[in-house]
Amino acid sequence: MNYLTIKDIDNLNEWVQQAIQLKKNPFAHQNLGKNKTLGMLFFNPSLRTRLSTQKAAIHLGMNVMVMNFTGEGWSLEFEDGAVMNGGNSEHIKEAAAVISQYCDVLAIRAFAGLVDRDKDYAETVMNGFKKYATIPIVNMESAAGHPLQALADAITMEELKPAHRPKVVLSWAPHPKALPQAVANSFVEMMQLQDADFVITHPKGYELHPDVVKNSAIEYNQEKAFANADFVYTKNWSAYRDYGKVLSTDSAWMVTAEKMKLTNKAYFMHCLPVRRNVIVTDEVLDSPQSVVIQQANNRTFAAQLVLKKVLEK
Ligand code: AN0
Ligand code: CP
């Protein structure tokens, strides 16, 4: 079993309940991972993913090896038949096969390059490892998705859910740098598996991939979208259509206490890292409505559930 996208979740509600059980008793399956090794490869920086996935593996009794390809590791070639007389030193064929000798499960982080849309959405890095590794692969944020984050978000929303069918808003917010669509994509796909009044709000031009959005509602007026919301999930992403471009840094889209007043005392959610007073004001982030630390904590149990399922297969 691999965990590459939200589509690998066969029953979201069951998975969320199982993760909540793991959270109650994290060391219940300490023998499952005995003498098994998790390899974690990072092509980009990380705080939460790195530590929570490692912690999840420790809970299951696994050994963990971490390797950063940002500076360590040979630069990899992913193209079949490439004449390797350029900058790349090692082909994915050998790299993935060799890593498979040392590890039992392989977790990979490889962000979108935001230059070549087709290459990013073909998931070149993740699918290269999937093709040439002989062990299960876990996605720790790929070009187009961050399914461990979305699973942690589903756990958090289950813990906080109101008695009624919730209204959930995914709101774009400004950021100075071009960021991937991965977190937003997986959140949308996860919400489509939930019974909720779900709406996406962003400036015109920031429409996500139509295959991701499907029939989900889009409201271009952020204040209208916030009305009566129970959860406000905020994230910046760069444009999908005008690929990788920053079309707006309009601070009018920042989440403020005034906007939160339009909601049904909504919980404020963000995957972190978050830029204070750019994405969201200090006032909102430091308020009791902010559940970002609870979200980050649930990353451990999302990862632990996925690793447990992989080890059981
Ligand atoms: C990354 C992103 O937007 O995909 C990682 C988020 C978990 N964020 C930044 O690079 C700031
Ligand atoms: N939310 C998240 O994935 O954080 P890191 O980039 O710090 O791992």
Tab-separated table of C-alpha atoms and ligand atoms in Angstrom:
chain	number	residue	atom	x	y	z
A	1	MET	CA	0.000	0.000	0.000
A	2	ASN	CA	1.165	3.522	-0.852
A	3	TYR	CA	-0.207	6.790	0.556
A	4	LEU	CA	0.208	9.232	-2.306
A	5	THR	CA	-3.087	11.130	-2.504
A	6	ILE	CA	-6.411	11.547	-0.703
A	7	LYS	CA	-7.724	8.933	-3.178
A	8	ASP	CA	-5.742	6.314	-1.210
A	9	ILE	CA	-8.141	6.772	1.742
A	10	ASP	CA	-10.770	4.031	1.358
A	11	ASN	CA	-13.028	5.295	4.168
A	12	LEU	CA	-12.241	8.750	5.579
A	13	ASN	CA	-14.561	8.491	8.568
A	14	GLU	CA	-13.046	5.142	9.606
A	15	TRP	CA	-9.515	6.496	9.213
A	16	VAL	CA	-10.304	9.579	11.330
A	17	GLN	CA	-11.828	7.439	14.107
A	18	GLN	CA	-8.827	5.082	14.021
A	19	ALA	CA	-6.416	8.034	14.262
A	20	ILE	CA	-8.339	9.380	17.273
A	21	GLN	CA	-7.906	5.963	18.920
A	22	LEU	CA	-4.136	6.095	18.240
A	23	LYS	CA	-4.015	9.549	19.821
A	24	LYS	CA	-5.559	8.100	23.022
A	25	ASN	CA	-2.992	5.294	23.177
A	26	PRO	CA	0.000	6.141	20.942
A	27	PHE	CA	2.187	3.239	22.145
A	28	ALA	CA	-0.459	0.503	21.671
A	29	HIS	CA	1.256	-0.926	18.557
A	30	GLN	CA	4.909	-0.621	19.587
A	31	ASN	CA	5.821	-4.054	18.231
A	32	LEU	CA	4.362	-3.492	14.772
A	33	GLY	CA	7.383	-1.546	13.550
A	34	LYS	CA	10.065	-3.485	15.434
A	35	ASN	CA	13.151	-3.972	13.204
A	36	LYS	CA	11.509	-1.996	10.391
A	37	THR	CA	13.135	1.140	8.985
A	38	LEU	CA	11.394	4.270	7.726
A	39	GLY	CA	13.461	6.305	5.267
A	40	MET	CA	12.481	9.974	4.982
A	41	LEU	CA	13.762	11.936	1.962
A	42	PHE	CA	13.441	15.721	1.870
A	43	PHE	CA	13.881	17.733	-1.308
A	44	ASN	CA	12.518	20.819	0.569
A	45	PRO	CA	12.542	22.242	4.121
A	46	SER	CA	10.160	21.065	6.843
A	47	LEU	CA	9.484	21.394	10.553
A	48	ARG	CA	6.183	19.604	11.278
A	49	THR	CA	6.299	16.892	8.641
A	50	ARG	CA	9.786	15.870	9.579
A	51	LEU	CA	9.259	15.732	13.342
A	52	SER	CA	5.670	14.422	13.432
A	53	THR	CA	6.335	11.621	10.931
A	54	GLN	CA	9.474	10.625	12.822
A	55	LYS	CA	7.530	10.695	16.086
A	56	ALA	CA	4.753	8.581	14.542
A	57	ALA	CA	7.344	5.999	13.455
A	58	ILE	CA	8.873	5.973	16.958
A	59	HIS	CA	5.400	5.333	18.459
A	60	LEU	CA	5.192	2.238	16.234
A	61	GLY	CA	8.663	1.032	17.276
A	62	MET	CA	10.298	1.786	13.894
A	63	ASN	CA	13.815	2.976	13.215
A	64	VAL	CA	14.073	6.161	11.173
A	65	MET	CA	16.694	7.428	8.716
A	66	VAL	CA	16.378	10.977	7.377
A	67	MET	CA	18.168	12.296	4.309
A	68	ASN	CA	18.038	15.824	2.937
A	69	PHE	CA	18.500	16.194	-0.784
A	70	THR	CA	18.806	19.966	-0.319
A	71	GLY	CA	22.590	19.855	-0.100
A	72	GLU	CA	23.188	16.181	0.785
A	73	GLY	CA	22.524	13.431	-1.760
A	74	TRP	CA	23.272	13.434	-5.476
A	75	SER	CA	21.037	15.480	-7.731
A	76	LEU	CA	18.709	12.989	-9.377
A	77	GLU	CA	17.736	12.449	-13.004
A	78	PHE	CA	14.110	11.411	-13.548
A	79	GLU	CA	13.935	11.140	-17.324
A	80	ASP	CA	14.056	7.668	-18.848
A	81	GLY	CA	16.731	7.357	-21.525
A	82	ALA	CA	18.417	10.629	-20.509
A	83	VAL	CA	22.006	11.213	-21.641
A	84	MET	CA	23.338	12.232	-18.251
A	85	ASN	CA	26.049	14.677	-19.293
A	86	GLY	CA	24.362	17.636	-17.511
A	87	GLY	CA	24.005	18.562	-13.846
A	88	ASN	CA	22.341	15.378	-12.527
A	89	SER	CA	24.632	12.706	-11.079
A	90	GLU	CA	22.382	9.727	-10.366
A	91	HIS	CA	19.289	8.254	-12.020
A	92	ILE	CA	16.117	7.572	-10.042
A	93	LYS	CA	16.337	3.932	-11.223
A	94	GLU	CA	19.436	3.223	-9.144
A	95	ALA	CA	18.633	5.662	-6.305
A	96	ALA	CA	15.152	4.220	-5.645
A	97	ALA	CA	16.342	0.612	-5.982
A	98	VAL	CA	19.264	1.206	-3.610
A	99	ILE	CA	17.157	3.008	-0.978
A	100	SER	CA	14.732	0.070	-1.150
A	101	GLN	CA	17.574	-2.195	0.068
A	102	TYR	CA	18.014	-0.133	3.246
A	103	CYS	CA	14.428	0.772	4.144
A	104	ASP	CA	11.031	-0.916	4.557
A	105	VAL	CA	8.925	2.212	3.996
A	106	LEU	CA	9.916	5.381	2.144
A	107	ALA	CA	8.430	8.828	2.837
A	108	ILE	CA	9.205	11.653	0.406
A	109	ARG	CA	8.773	15.439	0.308
A	110	ALA	CA	9.195	17.023	-3.133
A	111	PHE	CA	7.405	20.347	-3.744
A	112	ALA	CA	6.166	21.700	-7.045
A	113	GLY	CA	8.811	23.521	-9.043
A	114	LEU	CA	6.059	25.970	-10.165
A	115	VAL	CA	7.673	26.374	-13.601
A	116	ASP	CA	6.340	23.448	-15.664
A	117	ARG	CA	2.712	22.722	-14.786
A	118	ASP	CA	2.510	19.434	-16.690
A	119	LYS	CA	5.681	18.147	-15.055
A	120	ASP	CA	4.458	19.138	-11.577
A	121	TYR	CA	0.978	17.662	-12.025
A	122	ALA	CA	2.490	14.469	-13.482
A	123	GLU	CA	4.118	14.081	-10.021
A	124	THR	CA	7.477	13.316	-11.621
A	125	VAL	CA	9.406	12.806	-8.377
A	126	MET	CA	6.765	10.862	-6.424
A	127	ASN	CA	5.879	8.677	-9.406
A	128	GLY	CA	9.561	8.110	-10.212
A	129	PHE	CA	10.054	6.668	-6.734
A	130	LYS	CA	6.795	4.725	-7.013
A	131	LYS	CA	7.957	3.182	-10.267
A	132	TYR	CA	11.492	2.224	-9.239
A	133	ALA	CA	11.286	1.625	-5.460
A	134	THR	CA	10.268	-1.845	-4.305
A	135	ILE	CA	8.875	-0.643	-0.944
A	136	PRO	CA	5.719	1.360	-0.008
A	137	ILE	CA	5.819	5.143	-0.557
A	138	VAL	CA	4.268	7.847	1.651
A	139	ASN	CA	3.733	11.393	0.363
A	140	MET	CA	5.056	14.074	2.760
A	141	GLU	CA	3.922	16.838	0.298
A	142	SER	CA	4.376	16.376	-3.389
A	143	ALA	CA	3.928	18.783	-6.300
A	144	ALA	CA	0.142	18.550	-6.285
A	145	GLY	CA	-0.884	17.279	-2.852
A	146	HIS	CA	-0.248	17.112	0.890
A	147	PRO	CA	-2.446	14.206	1.983
A	148	LEU	CA	-0.907	13.799	5.469
A	149	GLN	CA	-1.822	17.424	6.183
A	150	ALA	CA	-5.393	16.978	4.947
A	151	LEU	CA	-5.817	13.830	7.053
A	152	ALA	CA	-4.605	15.731	10.143
A	153	ASP	CA	-7.058	18.513	9.249
A	154	ALA	CA	-9.920	15.996	9.046
A	155	ILE	CA	-8.986	14.658	12.503
A	156	THR	CA	-8.920	18.203	13.915
A	157	MET	CA	-12.306	19.054	12.392
A	158	GLU	CA	-13.809	15.846	13.796
A	159	GLU	CA	-12.563	16.809	17.280
A	160	LEU	CA	-14.130	20.275	16.975
A	161	LYS	CA	-17.241	19.594	14.892
A	162	PRO	CA	-20.446	21.435	15.806
A	163	ALA	CA	-23.763	19.621	16.359
A	164	HIS	CA	-25.047	20.854	12.977
A	165	ARG	CA	-23.731	20.262	9.432
A	166	PRO	CA	-20.700	22.561	9.410
A	167	LYS	CA	-19.946	25.381	7.014
A	168	VAL	CA	-16.287	25.219	5.986
A	169	VAL	CA	-14.432	27.931	4.057
A	170	LEU	CA	-11.095	27.520	2.317
A	171	SER	CA	-9.776	31.061	1.950
A	172	TRP	CA	-6.809	32.167	-0.125
A	173	ALA	CA	-4.678	34.803	1.643
A	174	PRO	CA	-1.754	36.888	0.412
A	175	HIS	CA	1.906	35.829	0.586
A	176	PRO	CA	5.001	37.475	-0.887
A	177	LYS	CA	6.366	34.281	-2.495
A	178	ALA	CA	4.879	31.845	-4.999
A	179	LEU	CA	3.651	28.792	-3.069
A	180	PRO	CA	2.396	25.441	-4.384
A	181	GLN	CA	-1.284	24.504	-4.626
A	182	ALA	CA	-0.622	21.185	-2.847
A	183	VAL	CA	-2.121	21.957	0.579
A	184	ALA	CA	-5.229	23.558	-0.935
A	185	ASN	CA	-5.687	20.690	-3.421
A	186	SER	CA	-5.643	17.993	-0.740
A	187	PHE	CA	-7.879	20.022	1.573
A	188	VAL	CA	-10.464	20.396	-1.213
A	189	GLU	CA	-10.314	16.679	-2.027
A	190	MET	CA	-10.661	15.792	1.652
A	191	MET	CA	-13.643	18.159	2.078
A	192	GLN	CA	-15.355	16.545	-0.897
A	193	LEU	CA	-15.479	13.339	1.181
A	194	GLN	CA	-17.195	15.173	4.069
A	195	ASP	CA	-20.812	16.137	4.672
A	196	ALA	CA	-20.369	19.922	4.898
A	197	ASP	CA	-21.369	23.210	3.302
A	198	PHE	CA	-17.975	23.812	1.685
A	199	VAL	CA	-16.943	26.967	-0.174
A	200	ILE	CA	-13.621	28.104	-1.641
A	201	THR	CA	-12.875	31.838	-1.749
A	202	HIS	CA	-10.015	33.520	-3.637
A	203	PRO	CA	-9.397	36.447	-5.991
A	204	LYS	CA	-10.214	35.850	-9.659
A	205	GLY	CA	-7.339	34.050	-11.390
A	206	TYR	CA	-6.545	31.795	-8.418
A	207	GLU	CA	-8.879	28.967	-9.497
A	208	LEU	CA	-7.368	25.597	-8.590
A	209	HIS	CA	-7.116	22.692	-11.077
A	210	PRO	CA	-10.671	21.988	-12.344
A	211	ASP	CA	-10.133	18.240	-11.767
A	212	VAL	CA	-9.610	19.069	-8.072
A	213	VAL	CA	-12.386	21.660	-7.633
A	214	LYS	CA	-15.037	19.595	-9.465
A	215	ASN	CA	-18.426	20.811	-8.178
A	216	SER	CA	-17.148	22.595	-5.054
A	217	ALA	CA	-18.562	26.111	-4.691
A	218	ILE	CA	-16.378	29.164	-5.396
A	219	GLU	CA	-17.301	32.571	-3.909
A	220	TYR	CA	-15.119	35.463	-5.067
A	221	ASN	CA	-16.379	37.718	-2.252
A	222	GLN	CA	-14.405	36.702	0.840
A	223	GLU	CA	-16.771	38.385	3.313
A	224	LYS	CA	-19.779	36.587	1.823
A	225	ALA	CA	-17.884	33.305	2.037
A	226	PHE	CA	-17.081	33.893	5.726
A	227	ALA	CA	-20.745	34.475	6.687
A	228	ASN	CA	-21.775	31.880	9.293
A	229	ALA	CA	-18.699	29.714	8.720
A	230	ASP	CA	-17.787	27.172	11.438
A	231	PHE	CA	-14.247	26.609	10.123
A	232	VAL	CA	-12.038	29.072	8.244
A	233	TYR	CA	-9.090	27.244	6.639
A	234	THR	CA	-6.601	29.743	5.259
A	235	LYS	CA	-3.791	29.095	2.780
A	236	ASN	CA	-1.901	30.965	0.104
A	237	TRP	CA	-1.279	29.368	-3.249
A	238	SER	CA	0.084	30.636	-6.546
A	239	ALA	CA	-2.050	30.634	-9.693
A	240	TYR	CA	-2.786	27.339	-11.415
A	241	ARG	CA	-3.930	28.794	-14.749
A	242	ASP	CA	-1.161	31.411	-15.058
A	243	TYR	CA	1.026	28.731	-13.577
A	244	GLY	CA	3.111	29.567	-10.524
A	245	LYS	CA	2.444	33.316	-10.760
A	246	VAL	CA	1.706	35.673	-7.861
A	247	LEU	CA	-1.226	37.666	-9.289
A	248	SER	CA	-2.094	39.524	-6.092
A	249	THR	CA	-0.564	40.385	-2.729
A	250	ASP	CA	-3.645	42.432	-1.766
A	251	SER	CA	-3.640	42.726	2.045
A	252	ALA	CA	-7.436	43.124	1.873
A	253	TRP	CA	-7.468	39.282	1.736
A	254	MET	CA	-5.611	38.897	5.064
A	255	VAL	CA	-7.737	37.197	7.748
A	256	THR	CA	-8.591	39.732	10.474
A	257	ALA	CA	-10.661	39.762	13.672
A	258	GLU	CA	-13.292	41.886	11.846
A	259	LYS	CA	-13.713	39.182	9.201
A	260	MET	CA	-13.836	36.441	11.827
A	261	LYS	CA	-16.784	38.341	13.381
A	262	LEU	CA	-18.799	37.515	10.241
A	263	THR	CA	-18.474	33.811	11.030
A	264	ASN	CA	-20.271	31.536	13.465
A	265	LYS	CA	-17.342	31.926	15.940
A	266	ALA	CA	-15.350	29.882	13.431
A	267	TYR	CA	-12.187	28.005	14.272
A	268	PHE	CA	-9.194	29.424	12.412
A	269	MET	CA	-7.085	26.746	10.711
A	270	HIS	CA	-3.740	26.882	8.884
A	271	CYS	CA	-1.236	24.117	8.101
A	272	LEU	CA	1.761	26.279	9.188
A	273	PRO	CA	4.286	27.754	8.661
A	274	VAL	CA	2.268	30.978	8.617
A	275	ARG	CA	3.418	34.549	7.998
A	276	ARG	CA	1.950	36.679	10.777
A	277	ASN	CA	0.221	39.902	9.742
A	278	VAL	CA	0.423	38.874	6.078
A	279	ILE	CA	-1.814	35.768	5.952
A	280	VAL	CA	-3.546	36.430	9.289
A	281	THR	CA	-3.278	39.033	12.038
A	282	ASP	CA	-1.635	38.345	15.402
A	283	GLU	CA	-5.020	38.981	16.990
A	284	VAL	CA	-6.661	36.025	15.200
A	285	LEU	CA	-3.678	33.681	15.439
A	286	ASP	CA	-3.300	34.356	19.184
A	287	SER	CA	-7.044	34.055	19.890
A	288	PRO	CA	-8.709	30.950	21.358
A	289	GLN	CA	-10.424	30.448	17.963
A	290	SER	CA	-7.072	29.523	16.409
A	291	VAL	CA	-6.509	25.747	16.395
A	292	VAL	CA	-3.248	25.665	14.421
A	293	ILE	CA	-1.270	23.972	17.226
A	294	GLN	CA	-3.914	21.247	17.609
A	295	GLN	CA	-3.691	20.709	13.826
A	296	ALA	CA	0.092	20.386	14.035
A	297	ASN	CA	-0.255	17.893	16.904
A	298	ASN	CA	-2.646	15.789	14.835
A	299	ARG	CA	0.006	15.455	12.120
A	300	THR	CA	1.604	12.781	14.347
A	301	PHE	CA	-1.563	10.674	14.459
A	302	ALA	CA	-2.315	11.096	10.755
A	303	ALA	CA	1.206	9.855	9.964
A	304	GLN	CA	0.973	7.092	12.573
A	305	LEU	CA	-2.283	5.785	11.110
A	306	VAL	CA	-0.820	5.755	7.594
A	307	LEU	CA	2.397	4.024	8.708
A	308	LYS	CA	0.350	1.498	10.704
A	309	LYS	CA	-1.767	0.657	7.655
A	310	VAL	CA	1.339	0.375	5.470
A	311	LEU	CA	3.054	-1.947	8.003
A	312	GLU	CA	-0.077	-4.119	8.323
A	313	LYS	CA	-0.319	-4.662	4.554
B	1	AN0	C1	4.693	25.178	1.755
B	1	AN0	C2	3.507	25.170	0.796
B	1	AN0	O1	2.797	26.159	0.716
B	1	AN0	O2	3.284	24.156	0.104
B	1	AN0	C3	4.558	24.099	2.814
B	1	AN0	C4	3.286	24.102	3.579
B	1	AN0	C5	3.135	22.932	4.465
B	1	AN0	N1	4.756	26.458	2.438
B	1	AN0	C6	5.758	27.299	2.267
B	1	AN0	O3	6.647	27.050	1.495
B	1	AN0	C7	5.743	28.554	3.085
B	2	CP	N1	2.408	21.791	7.585
B	2	CP	C1	3.612	21.316	7.197
B	2	CP	O1	3.721	20.405	6.378
B	2	CP	O2	4.675	21.902	7.824
B	2	CP	P1	6.222	21.685	7.455
B	2	CP	O3	6.420	22.259	6.064
B	2	CP	O4	6.962	22.430	8.518
B	2	CP	O5	6.514	20.224	7.456
